[in-house]
Coordinates of C-alpha atoms in Angstrom, one line a residue:
X1 CA 122.6 81.8 46.3
X2 CA 120.0 84.5 46.4
X3 CA 116.7 84.3 48.1
X4 CA 114.3 81.7 46.7
X5 CA 110.7 81.9 45.3
X6 CA 109.1 78.5 44.7
X7 CA 106.6 77.9 41.9
X8 CA 103.6 76.1 43.4
X9 CA 102.0 76.2 46.8
X10 CA 100.8 72.6 47.3
X11 CA 102.3 69.6 49.1
X12 CA 105.4 69.2 47.0
X13 CA 106.1 73.0 47.2
X14 CA 106.0 72.7 51.0
X15 CA 108.5 69.8 50.9
X16 CA 110.8 72.0 48.7
X17 CA 110.5 74.8 51.3
X18 CA 111.5 72.3 54.0
X19 CA 114.5 71.3 51.8
X20 CA 115.5 75.0 51.7
X21 CA 115.2 75.2 55.4
X22 CA 117.6 72.2 55.8
X23 CA 120.0 74.0 53.5
X24 CA 119.5 77.3 55.3
X25 CA 118.3 79.0 52.1
X26 CA 115.7 81.7 52.6
X27 CA 112.3 81.2 50.9
X28 CA 110.7 84.6 50.2
X29 CA 107.4 83.1 49.0
X30 CA 105.4 80.8 46.8
X31 CA 103.9 81.5 43.3
X32 CA 100.4 80.2 42.4
X33 CA 98.3 81.0 39.4
X34 CA 95.0 80.6 41.3
X35 CA 93.8 84.1 42.1
X36 CA 92.3 83.0 45.4
X37 CA 95.7 81.8 46.7
X38 CA 97.3 85.2 46.4
X39 CA 97.9 86.7 49.9
X40 CA 97.4 83.5 51.7
X41 CA 100.1 81.9 53.9
X42 CA 101.4 78.3 53.5
X43 CA 103.5 77.0 56.4
X44 CA 104.1 80.6 57.4
X45 CA 105.4 81.6 53.9
X46 CA 103.3 84.0 51.8
X47 CA 101.8 83.2 48.4
X48 CA 102.9 86.1 46.3
X49 CA 100.8 85.6 43.3
X50 CA 102.4 85.2 39.8
X51 CA 105.5 86.5 38.1
X52 CA 103.8 89.8 37.4
X53 CA 103.4 90.3 41.1
X54 CA 107.1 89.9 41.9
X55 CA 108.5 92.0 39.1
X56 CA 110.2 94.3 41.7
X57 CA 112.1 91.3 43.1
X58 CA 113.5 90.2 39.7
X59 CA 117.1 91.0 40.7
X60 CA 116.8 89.9 44.3
X61 CA 115.5 86.3 44.0
X62 CA 116.0 83.1 42.1
X63 CA 113.1 80.9 41.1
X64 CA 112.6 77.2 41.7
X65 CA 110.3 75.9 38.9
X66 CA 110.1 72.3 40.3
X67 CA 107.8 73.1 43.1
X68 CA 105.2 70.8 41.4
X69 CA 105.6 67.2 40.4
X70 CA 103.8 67.5 37.1
X71 CA 106.6 67.6 34.4
X72 CA 104.5 69.6 32.0
X73 CA 103.8 72.3 34.6
X74 CA 107.5 72.4 35.4
X75 CA 108.4 73.0 31.8
X76 CA 105.8 75.8 31.5
X77 CA 106.9 77.5 34.7
X78 CA 110.5 77.3 33.6
X79 CA 109.7 78.8 30.2
X80 CA 107.7 81.6 31.7
X81 CA 110.4 82.3 34.3
X82 CA 113.2 82.6 31.8
X83 CA 111.1 84.6 29.2
X84 CA 110.2 87.1 32.0
X85 CA 113.9 87.7 32.8
X86 CA 114.0 85.9 36.2
X87 CA 116.9 83.7 37.2
X88 CA 116.5 80.0 37.9
X89 CA 118.0 78.7 41.1
X90 CA 121.0 76.4 41.1
X91 CA 120.5 72.7 42.2
X92 CA 119.4 72.0 45.7
X93 CA 120.9 68.9 47.3
X94 CA 120.0 67.7 50.7
X95 CA 123.1 67.2 52.9
X96 CA 122.1 63.5 53.5
X97 CA 122.4 62.6 49.8
X98 CA 125.2 60.3 48.8
X99 CA 126.5 61.8 45.6
X100 CA 129.6 61.2 43.4
X101 CA 131.5 64.3 42.4
X102 CA 131.6 62.9 38.9
X103 CA 127.9 63.6 38.4
X104 CA 126.4 66.6 36.6
X105 CA 123.2 68.2 37.8
X106 CA 121.3 70.8 35.9
X107 CA 119.8 74.1 37.0
X108 CA 116.7 74.1 39.2
X109 CA 116.9 70.4 40.0
X110 CA 116.6 69.1 43.5
X111 CA 117.6 65.9 45.3
X112 CA 115.9 65.0 48.6
X113 CA 117.3 63.2 51.6
X114 CA 118.3 59.6 51.5
X115 CA 119.0 59.5 47.7
X116 CA 122.0 57.7 46.5
X117 CA 123.6 58.6 43.1
X118 CA 126.7 56.7 42.1
X119 CA 129.2 57.8 39.3
X120 CA 128.9 59.4 35.9
X121 CA 125.2 60.3 36.2
X122 CA 123.9 63.2 34.1
X123 CA 120.8 65.0 35.4
X124 CA 119.0 67.7 33.4
X125 CA 117.3 70.9 34.4
X126 CA 114.2 71.1 36.8
X127 CA 114.4 67.4 37.8
X128 CA 112.9 66.1 41.0
X129 CA 114.8 63.2 42.7
X130 CA 112.7 62.4 45.7
X131 CA 113.4 60.7 49.0
X132 CA 115.3 57.4 49.0
X133 CA 115.8 57.2 45.2
X134 CA 118.7 55.1 44.1
X135 CA 120.4 55.8 40.7
X136 CA 123.2 53.6 39.5
X137 CA 126.2 54.4 37.2
X138 CA 126.0 56.1 33.9
X139 CA 122.3 57.0 34.0
X140 CA 121.1 59.9 31.9
X141 CA 118.0 61.8 33.1
X142 CA 116.5 64.4 30.9
X143 CA 114.9 67.8 31.7
X144 CA 111.7 68.1 33.8
X145 CA 111.8 64.4 34.9
X146 CA 110.2 63.5 38.3
X147 CA 111.3 60.4 40.2
X148 CA 108.9 59.7 43.1
X149 CA 110.1 58.4 46.5
X150 CA 111.8 55.0 46.5
X151 CA 112.5 54.7 42.7
X152 CA 115.4 52.5 41.8
X153 CA 117.3 52.8 38.5
X154 CA 120.0 50.3 37.5
X155 CA 123.1 51.2 35.5
X156 CA 123.0 52.8 32.1
X157 CA 119.3 53.7 32.3
X158 CA 118.1 56.6 30.1
X159 CA 115.0 58.6 31.0
X160 CA 114.0 61.2 28.4
X161 CA 112.5 64.7 29.0
X162 CA 109.3 65.0 30.9
X163 CA 109.0 61.4 32.1
X164 CA 107.3 60.6 35.5
X165 CA 108.4 57.5 37.4
X166 CA 106.0 56.5 40.1
X167 CA 106.7 55.7 43.8
X168 CA 108.7 52.6 44.3
X169 CA 109.1 51.7 40.6
X170 CA 112.3 50.0 39.4
X171 CA 114.0 50.0 36.0
X172 CA 116.5 47.3 35.0
X173 CA 119.9 48.1 33.5
X174 CA 120.2 49.5 30.0
X175 CA 116.5 50.3 29.6
X176 CA 115.2 53.5 28.0
X177 CA 112.1 55.4 29.2
X178 CA 110.7 57.6 26.4
X179 CA 109.9 61.3 26.7
X180 CA 106.7 62.4 28.5
X181 CA 105.9 58.8 29.5
X182 CA 104.6 57.7 32.9
X183 CA 105.6 54.6 34.9
X184 CA 103.1 53.5 37.6
X185 CA 104.0 53.1 41.2
X186 CA 105.6 49.7 42.1
X187 CA 106.2 48.8 38.5
X188 CA 109.2 46.8 37.3
X189 CA 110.4 48.1 33.9
X190 CA 112.0 45.1 32.1
X191 CA 111.8 46.5 28.5
X192 CA 112.1 49.9 26.9
X193 CA 109.0 52.2 27.2
X194 CA 108.0 54.3 24.2
X195 CA 107.5 58.0 24.2
X196 CA 104.1 59.4 25.3
X197 CA 102.8 56.2 27.0
X198 CA 101.8 55.1 30.4
X199 CA 103.1 51.7 31.6
X200 CA 102.4 49.8 34.8
X201 CA 102.7 46.3 36.3
X202 CA 105.3 43.7 37.0
X203 CA 106.7 43.5 34.5
X204 CA 105.5 46.9 33.2
X205 CA 103.5 46.9 30.0
X206 CA 102.0 49.8 28.1
X207 CA 98.5 50.6 29.3
X208 CA 97.8 53.8 27.5
X209 CA 99.1 56.0 24.7
X210 CA 98.8 59.7 25.1
X211 CA 97.3 61.8 22.3
X212 CA 99.9 64.3 21.3
X213 CA 98.1 66.1 18.5

């Protein structure tokens, strides 16, 4: 693995930097689109600016686009990174993760400490699986998904691209979470959740539909 540059310079990016430390992967810096952040230091790591500012490092570093929890931002950062000719980092998996060798994990995804993933799980690109997440057999998780700390997914759950599952939420077996949907913290998903909606509660019900025009 080459040296790493992390998109984002907020709280989650700092946690990603810590994950890199645990894996003994060198973080060269953070990227942040806010002009006032360029040149600052976050936990002793410099904020380098944007992609244009690290052009000379193109062949020396790999980028992590999941340094933010917002799935839409992750997608945009990934698009910009690839379009600009930079390489995306391979998955980062904390050594304290319990993980079946039968699972498939996409580029730029990360799995934090305490997570448990059983067999035949497919995880897309730029996915965040946070601390103490539990994922049971045959789950399918699309690109850009974020699973907050303590999420529990039963067997045969499908989560489509760009969904965000809030802290401590649980999803029963064989349920489907639609693309770019949000599940509130502590929710229990008993039924399928449509695309582009926000659901919350026990059991979870749709509270809002997003305007996608």
